[in-house]
Coordinates of C-alpha atoms and ligand atoms in Angstrom, one line a residue:
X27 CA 109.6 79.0 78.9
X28 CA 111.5 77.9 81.4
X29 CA 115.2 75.7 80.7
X30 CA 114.1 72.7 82.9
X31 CA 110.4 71.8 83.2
X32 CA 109.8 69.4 85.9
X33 CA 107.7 66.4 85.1
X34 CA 106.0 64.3 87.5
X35 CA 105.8 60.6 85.8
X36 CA 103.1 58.5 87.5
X37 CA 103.6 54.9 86.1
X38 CA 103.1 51.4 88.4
X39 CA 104.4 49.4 85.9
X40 CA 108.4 50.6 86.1
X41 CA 109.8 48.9 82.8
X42 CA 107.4 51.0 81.0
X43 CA 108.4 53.5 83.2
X44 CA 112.2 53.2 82.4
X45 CA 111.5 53.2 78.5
X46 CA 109.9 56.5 79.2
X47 CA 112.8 58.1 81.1
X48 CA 114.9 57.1 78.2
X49 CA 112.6 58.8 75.6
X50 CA 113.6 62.4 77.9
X51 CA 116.9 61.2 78.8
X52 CA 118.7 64.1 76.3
X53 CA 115.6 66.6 76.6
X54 CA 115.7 69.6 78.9
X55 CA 113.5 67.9 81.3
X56 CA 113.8 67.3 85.3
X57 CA 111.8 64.2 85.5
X58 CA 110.7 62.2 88.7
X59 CA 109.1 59.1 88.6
X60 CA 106.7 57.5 91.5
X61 CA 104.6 54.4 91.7
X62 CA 101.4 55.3 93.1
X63 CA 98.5 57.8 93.1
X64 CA 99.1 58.9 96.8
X65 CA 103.0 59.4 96.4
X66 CA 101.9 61.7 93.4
X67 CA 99.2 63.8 95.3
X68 CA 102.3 64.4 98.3
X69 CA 104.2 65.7 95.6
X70 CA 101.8 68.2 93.7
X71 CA 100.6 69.1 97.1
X72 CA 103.8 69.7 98.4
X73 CA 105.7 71.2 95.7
X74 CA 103.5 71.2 92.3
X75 CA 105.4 69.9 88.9
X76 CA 104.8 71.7 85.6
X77 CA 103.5 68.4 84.0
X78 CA 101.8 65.6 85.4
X79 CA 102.4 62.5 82.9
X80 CA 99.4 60.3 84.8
X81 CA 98.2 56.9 84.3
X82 CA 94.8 56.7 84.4
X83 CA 95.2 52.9 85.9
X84 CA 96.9 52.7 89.2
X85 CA 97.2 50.4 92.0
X86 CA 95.9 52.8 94.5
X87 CA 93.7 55.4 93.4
X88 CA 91.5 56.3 90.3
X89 CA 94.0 58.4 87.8
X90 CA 90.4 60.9 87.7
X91 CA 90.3 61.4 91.1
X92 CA 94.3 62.7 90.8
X93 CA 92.7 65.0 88.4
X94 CA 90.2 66.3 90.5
X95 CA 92.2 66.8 93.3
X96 CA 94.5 69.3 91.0
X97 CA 91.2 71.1 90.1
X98 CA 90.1 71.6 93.3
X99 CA 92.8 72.7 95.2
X100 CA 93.7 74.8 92.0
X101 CA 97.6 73.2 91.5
X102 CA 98.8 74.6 88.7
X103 CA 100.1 71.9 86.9
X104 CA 99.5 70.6 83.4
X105 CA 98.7 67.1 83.0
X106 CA 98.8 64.2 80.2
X107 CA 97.1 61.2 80.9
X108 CA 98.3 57.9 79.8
X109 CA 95.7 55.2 78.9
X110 CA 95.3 51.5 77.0
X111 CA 93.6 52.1 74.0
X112 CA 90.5 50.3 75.2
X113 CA 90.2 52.6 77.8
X114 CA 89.7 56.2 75.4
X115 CA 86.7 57.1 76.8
X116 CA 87.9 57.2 80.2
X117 CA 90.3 59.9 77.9
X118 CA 87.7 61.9 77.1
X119 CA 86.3 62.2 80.9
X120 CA 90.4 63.2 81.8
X121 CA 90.0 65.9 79.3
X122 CA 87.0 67.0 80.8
X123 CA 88.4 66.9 84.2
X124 CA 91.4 69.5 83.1
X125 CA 93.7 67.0 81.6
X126 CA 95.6 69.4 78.7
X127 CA 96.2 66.3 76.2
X128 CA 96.5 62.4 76.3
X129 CA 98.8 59.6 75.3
X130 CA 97.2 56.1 73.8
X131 CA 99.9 53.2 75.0
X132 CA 101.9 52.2 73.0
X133 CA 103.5 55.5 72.3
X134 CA 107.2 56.2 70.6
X135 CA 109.3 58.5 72.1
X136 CA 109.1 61.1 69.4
X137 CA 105.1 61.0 70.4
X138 CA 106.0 62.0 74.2
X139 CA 108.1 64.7 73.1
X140 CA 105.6 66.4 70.9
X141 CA 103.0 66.3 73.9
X142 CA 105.3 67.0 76.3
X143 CA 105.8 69.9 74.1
X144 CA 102.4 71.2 73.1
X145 CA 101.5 71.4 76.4
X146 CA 104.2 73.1 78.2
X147 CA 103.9 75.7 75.3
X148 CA 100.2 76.0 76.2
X149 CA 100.8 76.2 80.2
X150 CA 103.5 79.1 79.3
X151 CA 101.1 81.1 77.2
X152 CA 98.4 80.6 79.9
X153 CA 100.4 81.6 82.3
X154 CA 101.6 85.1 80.5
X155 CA 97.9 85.0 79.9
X156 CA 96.9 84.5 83.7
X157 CA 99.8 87.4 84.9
X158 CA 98.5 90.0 81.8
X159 CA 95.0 89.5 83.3
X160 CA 96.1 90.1 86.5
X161 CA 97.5 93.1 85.4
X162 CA 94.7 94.6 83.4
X163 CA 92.2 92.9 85.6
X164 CA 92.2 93.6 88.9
X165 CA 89.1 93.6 91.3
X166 CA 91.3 94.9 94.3
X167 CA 94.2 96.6 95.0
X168 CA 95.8 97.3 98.7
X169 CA 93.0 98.8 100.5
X170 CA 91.2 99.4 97.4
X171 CA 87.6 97.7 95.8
X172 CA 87.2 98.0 92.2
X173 CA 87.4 96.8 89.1
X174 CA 86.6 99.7 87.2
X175 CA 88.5 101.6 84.2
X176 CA 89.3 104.6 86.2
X177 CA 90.5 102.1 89.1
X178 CA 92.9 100.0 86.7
X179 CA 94.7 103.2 86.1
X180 CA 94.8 104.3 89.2
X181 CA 97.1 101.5 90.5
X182 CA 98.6 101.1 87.1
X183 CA 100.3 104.7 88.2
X184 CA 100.8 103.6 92.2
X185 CA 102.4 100.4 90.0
X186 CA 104.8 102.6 88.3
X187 CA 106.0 105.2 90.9
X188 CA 106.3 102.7 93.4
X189 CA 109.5 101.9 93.0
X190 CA 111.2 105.3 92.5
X191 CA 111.3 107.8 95.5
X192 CA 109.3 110.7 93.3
X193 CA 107.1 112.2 95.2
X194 CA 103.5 111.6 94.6
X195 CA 100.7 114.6 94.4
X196 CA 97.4 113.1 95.1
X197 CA 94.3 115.3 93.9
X198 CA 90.1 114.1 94.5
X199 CA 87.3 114.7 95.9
X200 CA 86.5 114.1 99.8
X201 CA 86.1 110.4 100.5
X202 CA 87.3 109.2 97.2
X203 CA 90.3 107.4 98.7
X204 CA 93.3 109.7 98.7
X205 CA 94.7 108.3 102.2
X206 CA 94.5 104.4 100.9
X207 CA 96.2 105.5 97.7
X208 CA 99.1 107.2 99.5
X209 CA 99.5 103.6 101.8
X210 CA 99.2 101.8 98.6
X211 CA 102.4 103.4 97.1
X212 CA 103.8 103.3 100.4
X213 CA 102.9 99.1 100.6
X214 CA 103.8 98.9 96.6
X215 CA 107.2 100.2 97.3
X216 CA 110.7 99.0 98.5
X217 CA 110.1 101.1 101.1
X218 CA 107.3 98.9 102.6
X219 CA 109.0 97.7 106.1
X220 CA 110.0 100.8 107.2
X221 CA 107.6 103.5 108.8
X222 CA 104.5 104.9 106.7
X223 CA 103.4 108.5 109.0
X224 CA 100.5 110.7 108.0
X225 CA 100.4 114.1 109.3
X226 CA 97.3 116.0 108.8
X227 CA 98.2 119.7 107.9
X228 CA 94.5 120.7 108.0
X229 CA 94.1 119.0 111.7
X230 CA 97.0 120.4 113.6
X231 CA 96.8 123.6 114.8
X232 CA 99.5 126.4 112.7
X233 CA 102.1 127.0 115.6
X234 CA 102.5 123.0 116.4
X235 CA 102.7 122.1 113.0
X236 CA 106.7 123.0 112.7
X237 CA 107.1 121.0 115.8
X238 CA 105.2 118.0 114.4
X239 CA 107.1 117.8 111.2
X240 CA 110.7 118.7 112.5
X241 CA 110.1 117.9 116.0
X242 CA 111.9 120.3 118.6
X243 CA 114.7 120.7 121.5
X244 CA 113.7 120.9 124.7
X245 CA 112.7 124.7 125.9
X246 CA 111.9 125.2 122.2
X247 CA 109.1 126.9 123.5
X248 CA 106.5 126.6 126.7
X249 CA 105.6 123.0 127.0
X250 CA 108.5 121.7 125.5
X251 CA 110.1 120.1 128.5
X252 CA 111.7 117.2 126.6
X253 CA 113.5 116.9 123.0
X254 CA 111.6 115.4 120.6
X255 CA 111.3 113.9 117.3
X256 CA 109.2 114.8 114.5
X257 CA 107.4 113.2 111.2
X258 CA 110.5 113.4 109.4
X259 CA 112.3 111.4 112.0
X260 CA 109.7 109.2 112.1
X261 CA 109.2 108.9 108.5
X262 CA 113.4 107.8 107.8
X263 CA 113.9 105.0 105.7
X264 CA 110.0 105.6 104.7
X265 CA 107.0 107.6 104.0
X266 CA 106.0 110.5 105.0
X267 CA 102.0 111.4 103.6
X268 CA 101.1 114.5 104.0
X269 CA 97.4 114.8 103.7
X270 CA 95.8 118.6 103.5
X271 CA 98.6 119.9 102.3
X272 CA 97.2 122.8 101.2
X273 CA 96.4 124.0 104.7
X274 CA 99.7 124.8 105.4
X275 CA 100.6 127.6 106.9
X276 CA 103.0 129.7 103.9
X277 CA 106.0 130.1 106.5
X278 CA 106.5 126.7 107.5
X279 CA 106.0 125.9 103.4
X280 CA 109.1 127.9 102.8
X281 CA 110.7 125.6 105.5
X282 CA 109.2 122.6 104.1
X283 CA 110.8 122.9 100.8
X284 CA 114.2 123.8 102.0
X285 CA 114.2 120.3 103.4
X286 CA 112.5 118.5 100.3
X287 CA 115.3 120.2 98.2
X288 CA 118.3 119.5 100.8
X289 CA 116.9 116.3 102.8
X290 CA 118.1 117.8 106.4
X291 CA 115.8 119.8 108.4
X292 CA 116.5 121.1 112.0
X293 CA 114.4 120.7 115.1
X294 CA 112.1 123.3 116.5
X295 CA 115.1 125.7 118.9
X296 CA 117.7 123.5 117.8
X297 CA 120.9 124.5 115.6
X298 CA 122.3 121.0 114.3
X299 CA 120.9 120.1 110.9
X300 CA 120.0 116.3 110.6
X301 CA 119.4 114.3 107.8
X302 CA 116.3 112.1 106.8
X303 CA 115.8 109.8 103.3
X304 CA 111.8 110.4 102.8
X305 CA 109.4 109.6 100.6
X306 CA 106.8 112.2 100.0
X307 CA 103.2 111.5 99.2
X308 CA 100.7 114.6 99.5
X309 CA 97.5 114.8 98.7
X310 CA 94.3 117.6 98.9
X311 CA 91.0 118.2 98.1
X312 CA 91.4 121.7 96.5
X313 CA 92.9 122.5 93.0
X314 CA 96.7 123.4 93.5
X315 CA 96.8 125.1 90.6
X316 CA 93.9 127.4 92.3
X317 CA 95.2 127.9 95.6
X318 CA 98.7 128.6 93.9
X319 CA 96.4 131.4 91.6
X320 CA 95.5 132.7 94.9
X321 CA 98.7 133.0 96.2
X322 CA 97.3 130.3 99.3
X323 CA 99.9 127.3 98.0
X324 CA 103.9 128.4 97.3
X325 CA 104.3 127.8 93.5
X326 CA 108.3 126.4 93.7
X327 CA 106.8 124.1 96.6
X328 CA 103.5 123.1 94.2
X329 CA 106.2 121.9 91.5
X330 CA 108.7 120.1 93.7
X331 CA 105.8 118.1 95.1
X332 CA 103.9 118.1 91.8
X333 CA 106.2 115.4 90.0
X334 CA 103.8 112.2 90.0
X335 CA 99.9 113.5 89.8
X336 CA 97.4 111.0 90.9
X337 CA 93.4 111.8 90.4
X338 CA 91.5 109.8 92.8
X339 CA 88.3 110.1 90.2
X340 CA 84.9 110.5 92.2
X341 CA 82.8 107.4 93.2
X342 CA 80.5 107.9 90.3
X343 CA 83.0 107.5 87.7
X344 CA 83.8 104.4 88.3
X345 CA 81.2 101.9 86.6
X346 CA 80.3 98.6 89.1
X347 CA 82.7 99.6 91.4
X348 CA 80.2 101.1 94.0
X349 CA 77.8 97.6 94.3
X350 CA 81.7 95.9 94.8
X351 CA 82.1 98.2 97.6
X352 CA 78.9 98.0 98.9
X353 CA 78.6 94.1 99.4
X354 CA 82.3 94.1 101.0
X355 CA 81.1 96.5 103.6
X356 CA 77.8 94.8 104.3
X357 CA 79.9 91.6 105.2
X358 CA 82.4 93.3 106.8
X359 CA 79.3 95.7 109.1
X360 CA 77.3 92.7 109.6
X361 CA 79.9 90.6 111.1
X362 CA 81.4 93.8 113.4
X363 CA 77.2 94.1 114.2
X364 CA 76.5 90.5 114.7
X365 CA 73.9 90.0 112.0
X366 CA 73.2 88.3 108.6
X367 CA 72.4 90.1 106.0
X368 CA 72.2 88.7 102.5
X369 CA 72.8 91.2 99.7
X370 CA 71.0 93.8 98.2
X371 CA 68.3 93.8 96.4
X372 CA 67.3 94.6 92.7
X373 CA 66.0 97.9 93.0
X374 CA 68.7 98.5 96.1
X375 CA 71.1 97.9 93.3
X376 CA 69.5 100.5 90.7
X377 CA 69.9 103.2 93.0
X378 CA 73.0 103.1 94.5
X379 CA 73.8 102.7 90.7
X380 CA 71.8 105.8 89.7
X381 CA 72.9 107.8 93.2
X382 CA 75.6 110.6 92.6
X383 CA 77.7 109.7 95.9
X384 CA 78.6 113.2 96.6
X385 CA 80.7 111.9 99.6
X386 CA 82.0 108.9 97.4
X387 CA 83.4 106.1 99.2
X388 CA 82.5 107.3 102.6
X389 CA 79.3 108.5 102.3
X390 CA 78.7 104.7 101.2
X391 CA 80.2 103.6 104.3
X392 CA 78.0 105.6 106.4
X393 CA 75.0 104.4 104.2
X394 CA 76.1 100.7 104.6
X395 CA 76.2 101.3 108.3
X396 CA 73.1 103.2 109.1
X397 CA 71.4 100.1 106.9
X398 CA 73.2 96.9 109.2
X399 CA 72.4 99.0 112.6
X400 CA 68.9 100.0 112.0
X401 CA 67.7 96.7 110.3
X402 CA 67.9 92.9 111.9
X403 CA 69.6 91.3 108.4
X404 CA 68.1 89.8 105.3
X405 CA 68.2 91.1 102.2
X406 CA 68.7 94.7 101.9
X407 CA 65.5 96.4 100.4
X408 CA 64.5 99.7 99.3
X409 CA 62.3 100.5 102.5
X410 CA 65.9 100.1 104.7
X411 CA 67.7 103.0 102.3
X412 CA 68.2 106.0 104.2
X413 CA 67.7 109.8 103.6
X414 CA 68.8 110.9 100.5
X415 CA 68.7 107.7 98.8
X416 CA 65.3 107.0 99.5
X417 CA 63.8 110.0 97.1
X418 CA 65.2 107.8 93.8
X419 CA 63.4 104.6 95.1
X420 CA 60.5 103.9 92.6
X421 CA 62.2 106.6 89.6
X422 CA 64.7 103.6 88.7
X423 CA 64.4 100.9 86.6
X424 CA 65.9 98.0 88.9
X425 CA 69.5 96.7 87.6
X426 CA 68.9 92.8 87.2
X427 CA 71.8 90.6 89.1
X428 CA 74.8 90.7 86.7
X429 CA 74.0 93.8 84.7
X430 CA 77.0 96.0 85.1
X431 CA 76.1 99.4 87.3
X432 CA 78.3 101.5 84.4
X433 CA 75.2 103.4 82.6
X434 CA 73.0 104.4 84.7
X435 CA 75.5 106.3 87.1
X436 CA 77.3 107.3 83.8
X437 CA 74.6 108.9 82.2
X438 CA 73.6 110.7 85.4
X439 CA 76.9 112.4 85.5
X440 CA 76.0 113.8 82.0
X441 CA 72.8 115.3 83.7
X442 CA 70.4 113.4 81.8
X443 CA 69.1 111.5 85.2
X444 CA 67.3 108.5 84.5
X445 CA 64.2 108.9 86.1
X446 CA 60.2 108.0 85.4
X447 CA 59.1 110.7 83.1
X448 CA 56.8 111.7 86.6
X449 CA 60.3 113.3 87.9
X450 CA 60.6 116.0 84.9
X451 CA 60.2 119.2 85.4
X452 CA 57.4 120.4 83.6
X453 CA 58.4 121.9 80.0
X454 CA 57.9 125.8 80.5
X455 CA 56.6 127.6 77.4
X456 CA 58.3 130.1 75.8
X457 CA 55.8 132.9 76.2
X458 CA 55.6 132.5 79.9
X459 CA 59.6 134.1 79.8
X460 CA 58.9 136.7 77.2
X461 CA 58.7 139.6 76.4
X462 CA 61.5 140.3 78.9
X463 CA 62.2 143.5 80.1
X464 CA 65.7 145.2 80.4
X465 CA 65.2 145.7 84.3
X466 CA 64.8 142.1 84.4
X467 CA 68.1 141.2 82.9
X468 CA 70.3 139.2 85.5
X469 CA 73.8 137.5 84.5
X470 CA 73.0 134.1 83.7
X471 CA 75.2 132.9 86.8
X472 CA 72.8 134.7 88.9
X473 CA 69.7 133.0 87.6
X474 CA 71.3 129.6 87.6
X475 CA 71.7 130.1 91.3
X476 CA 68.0 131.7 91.8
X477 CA 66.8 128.7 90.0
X478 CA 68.7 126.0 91.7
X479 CA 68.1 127.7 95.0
X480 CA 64.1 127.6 94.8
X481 CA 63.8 124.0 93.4
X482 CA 65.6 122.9 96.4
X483 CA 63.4 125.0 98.6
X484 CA 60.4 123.4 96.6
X485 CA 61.6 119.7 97.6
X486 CA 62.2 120.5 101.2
X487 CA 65.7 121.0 100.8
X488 CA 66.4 117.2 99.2
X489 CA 69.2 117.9 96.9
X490 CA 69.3 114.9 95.2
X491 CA 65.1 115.6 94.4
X492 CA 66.1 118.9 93.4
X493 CA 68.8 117.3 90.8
X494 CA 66.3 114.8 89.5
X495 CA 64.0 117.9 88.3
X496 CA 66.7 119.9 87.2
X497 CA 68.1 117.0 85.5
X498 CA 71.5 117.8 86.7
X499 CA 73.6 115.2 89.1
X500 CA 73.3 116.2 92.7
X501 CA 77.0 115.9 92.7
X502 CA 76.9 119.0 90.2
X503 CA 74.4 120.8 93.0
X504 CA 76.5 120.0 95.8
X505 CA 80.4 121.4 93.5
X506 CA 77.8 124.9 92.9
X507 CA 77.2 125.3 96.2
X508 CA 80.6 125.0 97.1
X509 CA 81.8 127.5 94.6
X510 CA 79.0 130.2 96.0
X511 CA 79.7 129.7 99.8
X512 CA 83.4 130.3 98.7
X513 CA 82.8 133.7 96.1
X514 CA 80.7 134.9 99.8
X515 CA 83.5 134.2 101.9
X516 CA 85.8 136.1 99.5
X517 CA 83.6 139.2 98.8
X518 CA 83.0 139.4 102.7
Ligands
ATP611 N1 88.2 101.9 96.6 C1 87.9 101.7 97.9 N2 87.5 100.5 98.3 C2 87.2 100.3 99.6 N3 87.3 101.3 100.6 C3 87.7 102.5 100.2 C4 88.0 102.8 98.8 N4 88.4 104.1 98.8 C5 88.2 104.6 100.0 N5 87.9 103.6 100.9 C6 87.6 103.8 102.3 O1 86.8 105.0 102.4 C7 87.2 105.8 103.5 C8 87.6 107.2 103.0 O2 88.9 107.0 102.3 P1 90.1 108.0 102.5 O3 90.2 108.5 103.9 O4 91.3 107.5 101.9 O5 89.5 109.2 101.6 P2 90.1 110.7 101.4 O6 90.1 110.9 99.9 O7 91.4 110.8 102.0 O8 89.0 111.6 102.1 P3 89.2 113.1 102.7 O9 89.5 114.0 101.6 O10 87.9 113.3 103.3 O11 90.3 113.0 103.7 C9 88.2 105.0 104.2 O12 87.7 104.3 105.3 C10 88.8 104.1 103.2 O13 89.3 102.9 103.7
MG612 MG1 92.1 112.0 103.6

């Protein structure tokens, strides 16, 4: 609790007012005593009390409509309400209003003490309460939506590292958020009024990349017909996110770490080392630990960047959080597009529940979008989903307005989708496999593949179709795919 609570006495009748000054005169209260029901509303709008010690009766203004002002514009003040003892039931409509506790006239001091006590020992615990919830709680977070489990400790970590200058190693699939994580630990930090850059190693071709990180001299090299400055310059005093950072080239990785373990780098042609005080935030959609396996990533450079990891967990993981998102960007479409739409849907709801979100947070941006362009407004039904979400409408059961989105997507991650028994796969019979000959041995890899490939080719190449029959998450299609394309490209 804090030493000196500040009470706000509201009493016309100033003897009675005086008696109750005395009661507090050796108590660790900062008390401040006015006439009237408008001087008292200047004050708690102005610069709010801890306690309010109102009489209902004023000269002015209704002691209940005080109280209703503090509830509406949220003040955070507790109050006690004074009243005559004929007057209890107006008491009882106080307490209803968000008065904390009342006093019956005449009171003795020892009376206002206790009260005065209680109460500032229940606003204190609400309070710790209030900032614990916060905490634990939160529905957003910098440029983040979501409320979800795998959220909270997302910015429970960006909480944390914050403050320190460790650098951060952001891992996750595409679209899942990486680059507003990275400017949420830049925001979070002390380091949040100097300069934030973002350099894409993946985007910037391999012989400008030196020159964008370091800068260079001028006659560095043809083109270079003026000195100039760098990310790292850029980033002094800041942050300095470098996104891709797998896709850099190994030479200029050597280079790189040299400057994370020294903190002075020199320009591009230039001999004069120069200092900069960076934070580093990384991030990539591969596994480090792969492209470190494959000799692709450096593995001193993996470590010295690999001191804070932060898993930006895939859009489907994260319970409610994708209707959240949703309904932010349909207000925030609508109103770049000019129209009115008004929510989604039941059914709407069920399948962006059940949907695997493949491209996670962006693919539900483009979804959002194609749905506000292509439609006038209203509420958002099935018949406006596009391609691939429409192949779930009519196979889920539609989420009803405050049921939580958590089980459906959860138990389509597991693979057991939850569609109308019309979407199975028809049981195959064991004798239709055997007898099996030896020639017709593949390794089981192999016939996973064969299979996944033809039920896709059966549903016209609608992968999410495809994942309903195999009872698998399209997501799960989608990471296989990847893996084949990337064994082809190796044996080639
Ligand atoms: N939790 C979230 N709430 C609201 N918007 C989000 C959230 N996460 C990401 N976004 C938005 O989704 C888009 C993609 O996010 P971002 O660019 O950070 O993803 P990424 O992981 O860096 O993707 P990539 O690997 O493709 O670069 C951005 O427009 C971003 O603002
Ligand atoms: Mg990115």
């Amino acid at each position: 609790m804090k030493s000196t609570a500040r009470i706000l006495l509201v009493e016309d009748t100033v003897p009675l007012a005086r008696t109750y000054e005395a009661y507090l005169e050796h108590e660790p209260y900062d008390v401040t005593h006015v006439e009237t029901g408008r001087n008292a509303l200047g004050i708690l709008n102005s610069d709010p009390p801890d306690v309010l010690l109102l009489d209902l009766l004023l000269p002015d203004l209704n002691g209940l409509d005080v109280l209703e002002h503090i509830s509406t514009q949220n003040i955070h003040t507790a109050v006690i309400v004074v009243t005559a003892n004929a007057s209890l039931s107006t008491a009882v409509d106080a307490m209803r209003l968000g008065a904390m506790d009342y006093l019956v006239k005449p009171f003795n001091a020892n009376r206002l003490k206790v009260t005065l006590k209680n109460v500032l020992e229940r606003q204190n615990l609400s309070q710790i309460v209030a900032t614990y919830r916060q905490d634990i709680d939160r529905r957003e977070y910098h440029g983040f939506i979501g409320s979800s489990l795998a959220m909270q400790r997302v910015y429970r970590i960006i909480d944390s590292a914050a403050g320190s200058k460790a650098t951060v190693f952001i891992t996750g699939d595409s679209g899942t958020g990486k680059e507003v994580c990275a400017q949420a630990i830049h925001d979070q930090s002390p380091r949040a009024n100097g300069p934030f850059i973002a350099l894409n190693c993946g985007a910037i071709p391999k012989d400008l990349m030196e020159s964008e990180i370091f800068g260079h001299v001028k006659g560095a090299f043809t083109g270079a017909v003026a000195e100039r400055d760098g990310a790292a310059a850029q980033a002094r005093g800041g942050t300095l996110f470098l996104d891709e950072i797998c896709e850099m080239d190994l030479n200029l990785q050597t280079k790189l770490l040299r400057f994370i373990q020294t903190g002075s780098f020199q320009k591009v042609g230039g001999g004069k080392l120069e200092d900069a005080d960076i934070r580093f935030v990384c991030a990539t959609n591969k596994n480090p630990m792969e492209e470190v396996a494959n000799n692709r990533f450096r593995e001193d450079l993996f470590y010295r960047l690999h001191v804070i990891p932060v898993h930006m967990p895939p859009l489907s993981e994260r319970e409610g959080d994708v209707l959240d998102i949703a309904a932010k960007l349909l207000d925030d479409y609508a109103r770049e597009e000019g129209k009115s739409f008004e929510g989604f849907d039941d059914e709407v709801r069920a399948v962006f529940s059940a949907y695997s979100w493949p491209g996670n947070v962006r693919q539900l941006q483009n979804v959002i979008r194609n749905i506000v362009v292509l439609n006038e407004g209203g509420a958002v039904t099935s018949a406006m989903l596009p391609a691939p979400l429409d192949v779930l409408v009519g196979q889920v059961e539609p989420l009803p307005d405050n049921a939580p989105a958590a089980s459906t997507a959860a138990v389509i991650v597991e693979g057991v989708a939850p569609f109308s028994s019309a979407f199975r796969a028809p049981q195959v019979a064991e004798k239709s496999i055997l007898p099996l000959h030896e020639a017709d041995i593949r390794p089981l890899e192999q016939i996973e593949r064969d299979i996944i490939e033809h039920t896709i080719a059966l549903c016209d190449d609608n992968v999410p179709k495809a994942a309903a029959y195999l009872c698998i998450s399209a997501s799960t299609i989608y990471r296989k795919r990847q893996g084949w394309e990337k064994s082809q490209s190796e044996t080639v």
